[in-house]
Amino acid sequence: MCGIVGYVGGQQAAPLLLEGLGRLEHRGYDSAGVAVLGPGKESRLRVAKKAGRVRDLVDQVPKRFAGKVGIGHTRWATHGPANDANAHPHVDTKGDVAVVHNGIIDNAAALRAGLAEAGVELLSDTDTEVLAHLIGLSEADTLEGKVAEALGRVEGTYGLAVLHAAYPDRIVVARNGSPLIIGIGDHEMFVASDLAALVRYTTRVAHLDDGELATLTADGFSTYRLDLTSVTRSAIDLEIDADAYDAGEHDSFMHKEMLEQPESAERMLRGRLDERFGTSHLGGLHMDARELRAIRRVKVLGCGSAYYVGQMGAGLIEELARIPADAEAASEFRYRNPIVEPDTLYVAVSQSGETIDTLLAVQEIRRKGGKVVGLVNVVGSAIARECDGGIYLHAGPEVAVASTKALTNMFLGFALLALQLGRVRDLSIADGRRLVSGLQRLPEQIGEVLAQEPALAELAGRLAGAESLFFVGRVRGYPVAREGAQKFKEISYRHAEAYQTSELKHGPLALIDDSVPTVAVVPEDELTERNVAALHEVAARRGPLVVVTHPAVELGDLPSQASVDRIDVPRNERELDPILMTVALQLLSYHAALALGHDIDKPRNLAKSVTVE
Ligand code: AGP
């Protein structure tokens, strides 16, 4: 969703801001803009903004756009269409204040009406513009005071950066529910909504908590609460390789990130497996064996792919630990007034750690006294900080909108958690060791699946022609089918629908004909026979089949005219097989989208992290 960048220091701000905005493109946006404060005492605000891509903005920024303090934004339309007027930064009537904002001001309509009544001419349809006017009209004698006063009148969520011509040495930023990271350089400071925009310049960062403001000047930063009492936020050094934010020789980040999976899976497991006792080490949970044993139920919460992998995870927990476990879309959770029980372990799963629906679900649980642990990739993100404990995913930066390597590591995180919950209960040491050894084999086997890319590309090219597809699986295979369909529709824009294989004959079979392929997840397990029987029903109706399966699975005598392709993935332990099948489906989606000529990393209408409700 919307992205923010800001710079104050000794360099010209505009080139840095435009470069930073380019690195935020994966967040999803439809317009972009920058503002800088010109040099000298009579500092003047200069603004350039435009609907379209960052490169359109670059063409529009005048050569003389000097200023060593500036802010920039990529906008994802919420209030009003994507056009030049609605693009950020927004300025006040006098042209002194510039504001960029992520989030939603819930009482914007009332504030707009109040401003209009007071004679203020509003130039955009946005909620953000009210902030520029409120700050401009404030009589507080510091910029921090003006911003705090304006925010005091606002209800909603924000990540915010503000420039004011009368305070040319600073940017004031504020956060409430939308991500914002301060980057600390050498006599220069940065701010961004995503690390991707910072890492080229610094990996020393500080985070704000909700309801906090900060002033950034070339020499440092200070942090406050909304009542302007000071609060200490210390800087941390992140261990991040800036090259992780370059696609390198790959045509897309998605391709790069899929291929990184053996290595990132290895990183996830490193130091966490205990061969001797057939269990896992998860210090970040902050729970001892007694507390783990006291858990009666597990509820997993996530959105989109994180929800589907959460469903895989809940299955693993129920199977290995024999604790009732289920997954729910975090976006629905808090609206049904959920019962939060003290002996339930809530697991929030999120790559970005900033997904607003998941964050709000976590806050709701904590408000009701529940215990939440996070499976999160981005260190120090809002969800990670909000949870009581957690398991970091160590996938490294994931830039592509379509989640691949983080998702795989989420599965591994669930496997580690399930193993530990199982081993403090009735999972035998032999089974524990069996799974530890299965986990150790997984990174290499993921590599074997990835090595099938040429064959999968050929198959995907043929599948890409279908307007509509089914993805089916049963029990462990069903969330694999859901995630497979999700990935397929996200980047190929084909209608891909997931069903339990067992449900086919209760309705969807009516849609099967030779134009609707079925991608079926058929592992070698206790349900193979039933799954194969369903394939025969599809083939009898001339439905083309793509079967993701294991080498030993026999598909029987399918009708001679049936179109059947198989993708054989290596076998691991039955509990861990789902992730290998998921990786095969990632490649299938990627190559279908490629064959269709789509921009893989910027799927239409989607953003990497969804930070507004
Ligand atoms: C994944 O391919 C999707 N882009 C999307 O469903 C994503 O998983 C979801 O928005 C949750 O994001 P998160 O993991 O950052 O919370």
XYZ file of C-alpha atoms and ligand atoms in Angstrom:
629
model
C 0.000 0.000 0.000
C 1.123 3.650 0.184
C 4.808 4.270 0.745
C 6.667 7.067 2.540
C 10.256 8.273 2.230
C 11.944 11.260 3.800
C 15.443 12.728 3.941
C 17.240 15.468 5.853
C 21.009 15.962 5.608
C 23.809 17.323 3.473
C 22.776 15.889 0.092
C 20.176 17.000 -2.407
C 16.974 15.304 -1.262
C 15.086 14.839 -4.555
C 17.299 12.165 -6.186
C 17.362 10.187 -2.925
C 13.596 10.457 -2.529
C 12.922 9.355 -6.108
C 15.289 6.424 -5.755
C 13.577 5.465 -2.494
C 10.135 5.678 -4.093
C 11.341 3.359 -6.852
C 12.216 0.845 -4.194
C 8.739 1.078 -2.708
C 6.983 0.251 -5.971
C 6.300 -3.304 -4.819
C 4.033 -1.964 -2.103
C 1.437 -1.156 -4.765
C 0.514 2.406 -5.788
C -1.172 4.501 -8.428
C 0.474 7.927 -8.068
C 3.624 9.420 -6.587
C 4.996 12.733 -5.402
C 7.831 14.555 -3.649
C 8.266 17.831 -1.766
C 11.505 19.560 -0.811
C 12.310 22.636 1.207
C 14.515 24.969 -0.778
C 17.784 26.323 0.598
C 18.255 29.565 2.497
C 16.387 31.396 5.201
C 13.430 32.204 2.972
C 12.905 28.545 2.481
C 10.276 27.694 -0.109
C 8.330 24.470 -0.454
C 8.520 22.811 -3.873
C 6.127 20.010 -4.755
C 5.908 17.667 -7.743
C 3.287 14.922 -7.949
C 1.681 12.815 -10.601
C -0.695 9.923 -11.190
C 1.066 6.916 -12.699
C 4.432 5.322 -12.107
C 7.471 6.736 -10.285
C 9.214 7.045 -13.654
C 6.426 9.447 -14.771
C 7.156 11.546 -11.696
C 10.893 11.507 -12.405
C 10.156 13.040 -15.824
C 8.066 15.733 -14.187
C 10.472 16.850 -11.433
C 12.111 20.084 -12.659
C 15.900 20.259 -12.885
C 15.906 23.100 -10.332
C 14.372 21.230 -7.458
C 17.052 21.975 -4.909
C 16.628 21.241 -1.217
C 18.311 19.118 1.394
C 15.126 18.280 3.283
C 12.305 16.418 1.596
C 9.525 13.867 1.716
C 8.034 11.562 -0.899
C 5.101 9.233 -1.309
C 3.564 6.509 -3.417
C -0.224 6.600 -3.085
C -2.729 3.779 -3.226
C -6.113 5.419 -3.763
C -8.591 5.190 -0.885
C -10.324 8.597 -0.735
C -10.829 9.764 -4.315
C -9.499 8.456 -7.623
C -5.867 8.200 -8.682
C -5.134 11.612 -10.205
C -2.552 14.363 -9.835
C -4.615 16.376 -7.325
C -5.110 13.417 -4.998
C -1.449 12.373 -5.122
C 0.640 13.249 -2.039
C 2.277 15.436 -0.737
C -0.674 17.630 0.195
C -0.088 21.257 1.072
C -1.951 23.840 3.139
C -3.484 26.979 1.651
C -0.406 29.151 2.213
C 1.868 26.556 0.666
C 4.013 26.283 3.820
C 3.139 22.762 4.948
C 3.558 19.511 3.033
C 2.242 16.196 4.329
C 2.588 12.601 3.167
C 0.389 10.072 4.891
C -0.311 6.352 4.950
C -3.441 5.064 6.663
C -6.988 6.363 6.843
C -8.415 9.345 8.734
C -11.809 8.010 9.813
C -13.309 11.412 10.665
C -12.026 13.073 7.485
C -15.526 13.933 6.214
C -16.363 15.888 9.391
C -12.976 17.611 9.407
C -13.303 18.531 5.720
C -16.737 20.002 6.364
C -15.388 22.019 9.306
C -12.489 23.362 7.223
C -14.767 24.247 4.313
C -17.054 26.110 6.698
C -14.047 28.061 7.958
C -13.344 29.141 4.376
C -10.540 26.722 3.540
C -10.544 25.669 -0.109
C -9.876 21.932 -0.362
C -8.106 20.967 -3.538
C -8.306 17.173 -3.377
C -10.741 14.431 -2.381
C -8.319 12.991 0.144
C -8.439 12.530 3.881
C -4.779 13.551 4.066
C -5.298 17.103 2.879
C -7.113 17.946 6.123
C -3.923 17.245 8.015
C -1.969 19.779 5.943
C -4.596 22.441 6.693
C -4.907 21.575 10.383
C -1.130 21.836 10.780
C -1.045 25.054 8.753
C -3.791 26.624 10.877
C -2.355 25.537 14.235
C -1.082 28.336 16.448
C 1.335 26.146 18.394
C 4.808 27.668 18.401
C 6.751 24.586 17.324
C 6.264 22.258 14.364
C 5.997 19.339 16.779
C 3.259 21.228 18.637
C 1.369 21.959 15.398
C 1.535 18.325 14.299
C 0.505 17.037 17.728
C -2.393 19.485 17.843
C -3.614 18.405 14.408
C -3.283 14.735 15.304
C -5.289 15.376 18.446
C -8.275 16.148 16.214
C -7.852 13.132 14.016
C -9.318 9.639 14.424
C -7.820 6.840 12.416
C -4.480 5.398 11.407
C -1.418 7.161 10.148
C 2.205 6.995 9.238
C 2.998 10.626 8.569
C 5.856 12.893 7.489
C 5.556 16.685 7.560
C 7.631 19.577 6.185
C 7.089 23.215 7.113
C 8.764 26.163 5.382
C 9.235 27.946 8.720
C 11.208 24.977 10.107
C 13.579 24.172 7.243
C 15.952 22.020 9.279
C 13.522 19.206 10.074
C 10.948 16.612 9.213
C 8.361 15.717 11.831
C 6.991 12.189 11.576
C 4.272 10.367 13.497
C 2.905 6.879 13.671
C -0.379 5.278 14.627
C -1.077 1.880 13.079
C 0.917 2.402 9.864
C 4.561 1.393 9.530
C 7.314 4.002 9.806
C 11.014 3.378 10.296
C 13.639 6.013 11.098
C 17.001 5.477 9.391
C 20.088 6.929 11.025
C 22.973 8.008 8.815
C 26.129 10.029 9.261
C 24.877 13.614 9.727
C 21.785 12.681 7.770
C 18.495 11.054 8.670
C 15.958 9.080 6.700
C 12.435 7.919 7.243
C 10.501 5.287 5.302
C 7.504 3.035 5.574
C 9.596 0.074 4.438
C 13.199 -0.921 4.949
C 13.567 -1.405 1.196
C 13.803 2.375 0.791
C 16.468 2.726 3.483
C 18.932 -0.119 3.226
C 21.041 1.449 0.455
C 21.847 4.276 2.870
C 21.739 2.829 6.353
C 20.872 -0.265 8.329
C 20.829 1.602 11.645
C 17.193 2.165 12.469
C 14.784 3.165 15.202
C 11.109 2.276 15.453
C 8.296 4.410 16.752
C 5.407 2.979 18.708
C 1.830 3.890 17.927
C 0.916 7.340 19.228
C 4.459 8.690 18.952
C 6.105 11.525 17.030
C 9.710 12.167 16.089
C 11.716 15.115 14.890
C 14.464 14.354 12.396
C 17.269 16.822 11.724
C 20.603 16.234 10.033
C 22.147 15.636 13.451
C 19.763 13.111 14.908
C 16.269 12.426 16.102
C 14.153 12.914 19.179
C 10.936 11.109 20.010
C 7.800 12.161 21.890
C 4.357 11.049 22.813
C 1.407 12.984 21.415
C 1.379 15.163 24.541
C 5.001 16.059 23.628
C 6.523 14.433 26.698
C 9.738 12.875 25.547
C 10.194 9.124 25.148
C 13.399 7.217 24.442
C 13.616 5.062 21.334
C 16.999 3.535 20.851
C 18.623 2.740 17.549
C 19.366 -0.824 16.495
C 21.681 -2.171 13.811
C 20.000 -4.552 11.407
C 21.942 -7.322 9.763
C 20.656 -6.889 6.255
C 22.405 -7.301 2.975
C 21.365 -4.423 0.704
C 21.773 -6.737 -2.325
C 18.769 -8.687 -1.099
C 16.765 -5.764 -2.459
C 18.085 -6.266 -5.997
C 16.652 -8.852 -8.351
C 20.142 -9.389 -9.830
C 20.130 -11.690 -12.855
C 16.480 -12.679 -12.322
C 13.619 -11.253 -14.340
C 11.666 -10.654 -11.155
C 11.975 -10.699 -7.381
C 9.479 -13.542 -7.266
C 11.809 -15.720 -9.333
C 14.804 -14.777 -7.234
C 12.948 -15.404 -3.999
C 11.583 -18.789 -5.097
C 15.079 -19.923 -5.966
C 16.429 -18.721 -2.621
C 14.194 -21.148 -0.758
C 16.661 -23.987 -0.063
C 19.023 -21.494 1.518
C 16.380 -19.533 3.412
C 14.752 -22.740 4.687
C 18.135 -23.836 5.957
C 18.525 -20.501 7.757
C 15.115 -20.906 9.363
C 16.017 -24.304 10.779
C 19.566 -23.492 11.830
C 20.116 -24.079 15.535
C 16.470 -24.897 16.123
C 16.470 -28.687 15.714
C 17.271 -31.062 18.544
C 18.132 -34.489 17.079
C 18.771 -36.052 20.455
C 15.377 -35.401 21.959
C 13.483 -35.163 18.684
C 12.240 -31.661 19.357
C 12.916 -28.013 18.551
C 14.463 -25.024 20.340
C 12.313 -21.918 20.182
C 13.700 -19.497 22.742
C 11.723 -16.589 21.308
C 8.444 -18.139 22.454
C 9.355 -17.320 26.067
C 7.366 -20.345 27.253
C 8.598 -23.236 29.334
C 7.417 -26.857 29.079
C 4.813 -26.347 31.781
C 3.276 -23.366 29.996
C 3.350 -25.203 26.678
C 1.578 -28.134 28.271
C -1.139 -25.943 29.687
C -2.291 -24.912 26.196
C -5.689 -26.412 25.404
C -6.320 -24.966 21.980
C -4.412 -23.167 19.229
C -5.885 -20.487 17.007
C -3.879 -19.273 14.031
C -4.594 -15.867 12.497
C -3.281 -14.480 9.229
C -4.446 -13.045 5.928
C -4.236 -14.338 2.378
C -1.381 -16.747 1.898
C -0.417 -16.381 5.551
C -3.901 -17.627 6.425
C -3.587 -20.611 4.065
C -0.207 -21.592 5.447
C -1.751 -21.040 8.872
C -4.262 -23.692 7.936
C -1.396 -26.030 7.090
C 0.148 -25.113 10.436
C -3.029 -25.727 12.423
C -3.248 -29.154 10.786
C 0.340 -29.911 11.790
C -0.277 -28.851 15.379
C -3.429 -30.911 15.667
C -1.735 -33.930 14.124
C 1.523 -33.832 16.071
C 0.420 -32.353 19.383
C -3.199 -33.549 19.391
C -4.363 -30.092 20.491
C -7.484 -28.756 18.764
C -6.186 -26.144 16.332
C -7.671 -24.104 13.554
C -6.842 -21.111 11.389
C -9.022 -18.119 10.726
C -8.738 -15.087 8.454
C -7.465 -12.351 10.765
C -9.521 -9.839 8.778
C -12.748 -11.427 10.050
C -11.700 -12.335 13.561
C -12.278 -9.209 15.611
C -15.601 -8.384 13.969
C -17.332 -11.422 15.365
C -16.621 -10.559 18.983
C -14.423 -13.634 19.434
C -14.223 -15.582 22.664
C -10.640 -15.229 23.879
C -9.662 -18.003 26.257
C -6.718 -17.917 28.653
C -5.586 -21.449 27.794
C -5.631 -20.882 24.032
C -2.376 -20.054 22.282
C -2.982 -17.497 19.534
C -0.491 -17.520 16.668
C -0.299 -14.474 14.403
C 1.423 -15.191 11.115
C 2.658 -12.434 8.825
C 5.579 -11.885 6.486
C 5.559 -8.098 6.751
C 4.469 -7.902 10.360
C 2.475 -4.822 9.305
C -0.753 -6.289 7.896
C -3.360 -4.161 9.608
C -6.021 -6.882 9.906
C -3.578 -9.228 11.605
C -2.241 -6.453 13.822
C -5.746 -5.461 14.930
C -6.592 -9.102 15.653
C -3.484 -9.344 17.847
C -4.441 -6.175 19.687
C -7.973 -7.457 20.225
C -6.674 -10.698 21.725
C -4.248 -8.888 23.982
C -6.942 -6.467 25.080
C -8.939 -9.487 26.196
C -5.987 -10.967 28.057
C -5.033 -13.645 25.521
C -1.501 -14.818 24.768
C -0.223 -14.281 21.222
C 2.969 -15.469 19.597
C 4.040 -14.262 16.174
C 5.471 -16.023 13.153
C 6.862 -12.930 11.502
C 9.583 -12.233 8.953
C 10.307 -8.531 9.415
C 12.268 -7.981 12.600
C 10.920 -5.194 14.791
C 7.691 -4.881 12.788
C 4.453 -3.871 14.480
C 3.096 -7.408 14.896
C 6.438 -8.725 16.132
C 6.506 -6.001 18.759
C 2.912 -6.476 19.772
C 3.223 -10.231 20.439
C 4.226 -11.887 23.710
C 6.855 -13.941 21.936
C 7.498 -15.455 18.579
C 9.501 -17.234 15.950
C 11.259 -15.034 13.415
C 11.203 -16.492 9.910
C 14.710 -15.490 8.750
C 13.616 -15.564 5.114
C 15.494 -12.339 4.401
C 13.746 -9.443 2.666
C 10.829 -10.555 0.511
C 10.056 -7.934 -2.121
C 7.714 -9.697 -4.586
C 4.034 -9.211 -3.830
C 3.528 -12.945 -4.271
C 4.928 -14.495 -1.114
C 7.110 -17.569 -1.625
C 10.162 -17.950 0.588
C 8.518 -16.323 3.609
C 5.549 -18.621 3.203
C 7.790 -21.677 3.116
C 9.470 -20.524 6.292
C 6.081 -19.951 7.902
C 5.357 -23.618 7.264
C 8.692 -24.543 8.835
C 7.900 -22.313 11.808
C 4.650 -24.181 12.310
C 6.442 -27.506 11.993
C 8.914 -26.453 14.710
C 6.102 -25.251 16.941
C 4.032 -28.386 16.376
C 7.060 -30.522 17.152
C 7.680 -28.770 20.435
C 4.016 -28.788 21.439
C 3.912 -32.465 20.500
C 7.019 -33.415 22.427
C 5.768 -31.887 25.678
C 2.715 -34.116 25.188
C 2.383 -37.494 23.568
C 4.511 -37.313 20.453
C 7.048 -40.114 20.887
C 10.754 -39.453 20.729
C 10.892 -41.748 17.668
C 8.287 -39.654 15.862
C 10.024 -36.486 17.007
C 13.307 -37.715 15.532
C 11.557 -38.819 12.356
C 10.275 -35.266 11.891
C 13.585 -33.635 12.809
C 15.249 -35.732 10.144
C 12.463 -34.884 7.677
C 12.979 -31.182 8.358
C 16.725 -31.571 7.821
C 16.073 -33.090 4.382
C 13.596 -30.427 3.320
C 15.943 -27.662 2.065
C 17.616 -30.051 -0.362
C 14.290 -31.456 -1.504
C 12.970 -27.950 -2.103
C 15.984 -27.569 -4.388
C 14.946 -30.766 -6.221
C 11.474 -29.359 -6.820
C 12.965 -26.098 -8.086
C 15.172 -28.090 -10.457
C 12.009 -29.162 -12.263
C 11.477 -25.598 -13.428
C 11.892 -26.267 -17.194
C 9.214 -28.988 -17.215
C 6.898 -26.896 -15.033
C 7.393 -23.896 -17.321
C 6.286 -25.924 -20.336
C 3.219 -27.211 -18.497
C 2.364 -23.742 -17.145
C 2.522 -22.307 -20.654
C -0.248 -24.713 -21.664
C -2.299 -24.031 -18.500
C -2.111 -20.273 -18.993
C -4.663 -20.504 -21.798
C -7.437 -21.636 -19.438
C -9.811 -18.925 -18.258
C -10.805 -20.892 -15.183
C -9.139 -23.609 -13.100
C -9.856 -25.718 -10.052
C -7.242 -26.511 -7.427
C -8.228 -29.440 -5.243
C -6.792 -31.346 -2.311
C -7.886 -33.142 0.829
C -7.002 -32.644 4.498
C -3.250 -31.807 4.399
C -3.588 -31.165 0.669
C -6.496 -28.741 0.890
C -4.571 -25.684 2.152
C -1.935 -26.529 -0.469
C -4.670 -26.257 -3.101
C -5.920 -23.001 -1.562
C -2.471 -21.477 -1.603
C -1.883 -22.825 -5.139
C -5.081 -21.151 -6.362
C -4.203 -17.947 -4.516
C -0.797 -17.699 -6.145
C -2.217 -18.546 -9.562
C -4.912 -15.890 -9.451
C -2.650 -13.233 -7.901
C -0.197 -13.115 -10.764
C -1.904 -14.776 -13.750
C -5.327 -13.092 -13.180
C -7.006 -16.363 -14.095
C -10.019 -17.534 -12.141
C -8.538 -20.202 -9.885
C -10.771 -21.714 -7.249
C -9.808 -24.135 -4.516
C -12.013 -26.942 -3.274
C -11.686 -29.979 -1.096
C -11.445 -32.869 -3.550
C -14.175 -34.571 -1.553
C -16.520 -31.663 -2.286
C -16.205 -31.858 -6.065
C -19.219 -34.044 -6.517
C -21.293 -31.880 -4.206
C -21.394 -29.091 -6.770
C -18.278 -27.950 -8.642
C -18.194 -31.035 -10.863
C -20.998 -29.377 -12.826
C -18.428 -26.916 -14.180
C -15.926 -29.499 -15.360
C -15.403 -29.827 -19.104
C -12.419 -29.821 -21.419
C -11.863 -26.084 -20.910
C -11.524 -26.208 -17.100
C -8.299 -27.819 -15.877
C -8.114 -29.284 -12.378
C -4.825 -29.064 -10.504
C -5.036 -31.890 -7.974
C -2.840 -32.365 -4.918
C -2.442 -36.128 -4.485
C 0.246 -37.099 -1.978
C 1.119 -40.682 -1.222
C -0.779 -41.037 2.043
C -3.861 -42.591 3.588
C -6.123 -40.703 1.165
C -4.367 -41.524 -2.113
C -6.964 -44.015 -3.265
C -9.859 -41.647 -2.652
C -8.018 -38.800 -4.351
C -7.302 -40.960 -7.391
C -10.968 -41.965 -7.595
C -11.895 -38.273 -7.801
C -9.398 -37.791 -10.637
C -11.223 -40.463 -12.599
C -14.490 -38.591 -12.121
C -12.904 -35.417 -13.497
C -11.304 -37.248 -16.434
C -14.618 -38.945 -17.259
C -16.024 -35.445 -17.822
C -13.098 -34.576 -20.123
C -11.562 -32.275 -17.515
C -7.794 -31.807 -18.095
C -5.760 -32.867 -15.054
C -2.502 -31.657 -13.553
C -1.606 -33.971 -10.696
C 0.928 -32.879 -8.091
C 1.938 -36.147 -6.564
C 4.667 -38.569 -5.483
C 6.516 -40.927 -7.803
C 4.969 -44.098 -6.338
C 1.369 -42.942 -6.781
C -0.423 -44.819 -9.561
C -3.230 -42.982 -11.261
C -4.852 -46.151 -12.686
C -6.439 -46.515 -16.095
C -7.645 -43.060 -16.933
C -9.674 -42.727 -20.156
C -7.314 -42.846 -23.144
C -8.400 -39.415 -24.405
C -7.845 -37.821 -20.949
C -5.316 -34.987 -20.722
C -3.149 -35.803 -17.707
C 0.093 -34.156 -16.636
C 1.884 -35.118 -13.502
C 4.330 -33.226 -11.341
C 6.246 -35.650 -9.160
C 7.797 -34.116 -6.084
C 10.184 -35.905 -3.720
C 8.646 -37.567 -0.674
C 9.424 -36.449 2.831
C 7.415 -37.335 5.943
C 3.675 -37.160 5.237
C 3.253 -34.239 7.658
C 5.921 -32.207 5.845
C 5.027 -33.110 2.246
C 2.604 -30.185 1.807
C 5.380 -27.622 1.548
C 7.157 -29.437 -1.292
C 3.910 -29.521 -3.242
C 3.382 -25.834 -2.494
C 6.773 -24.977 -3.995
C 5.855 -26.851 -7.200
C 2.653 -24.796 -7.439
C 4.616 -21.555 -6.978
C 6.633 -22.367 -10.091
C 3.495 -23.279 -11.991
C 1.850 -19.919 -11.194
C 4.987 -17.957 -11.916
C 5.437 -19.509 -15.364
C 1.761 -19.175 -16.252
C 1.967 -15.439 -15.438
C 5.220 -15.146 -17.376
C 3.662 -16.863 -20.397
C 0.821 -14.365 -20.211
C 3.314 -11.498 -20.219
C 2.354 -10.079 -16.831
C 4.470 -7.878 -14.604
C 5.212 -10.558 -12.015
C 6.302 -8.301 -9.166
C 3.564 -5.723 -9.600
C 0.332 -7.669 -9.911
C -2.585 -5.411 -10.679
C -4.563 -4.042 -7.723
C -2.319 -5.740 -5.152
C 0.208 -4.455 -2.630
C 2.950 -6.233 -0.755
C 1.559 -5.361 2.627
C -1.972 -4.266 3.315
C -1.706 -1.566 5.930
C -5.236 -0.149 5.761
C -8.420 -1.995 6.635
C 0.740 -13.538 -0.765
O 1.181 -14.014 -1.985
C -0.153 -12.391 -0.850
N 0.441 -11.289 -1.503
C -0.975 -11.994 0.361
O -2.045 -12.876 0.439
C -0.244 -11.948 1.732
O 0.143 -13.235 2.100
C -1.170 -11.324 2.782
O -1.527 -10.022 2.387
C -0.560 -11.296 4.152
O 0.616 -10.558 4.191
P 1.590 -10.661 5.435
O 2.151 -12.048 5.431
O 2.631 -9.615 5.207
O 0.767 -10.406 6.653
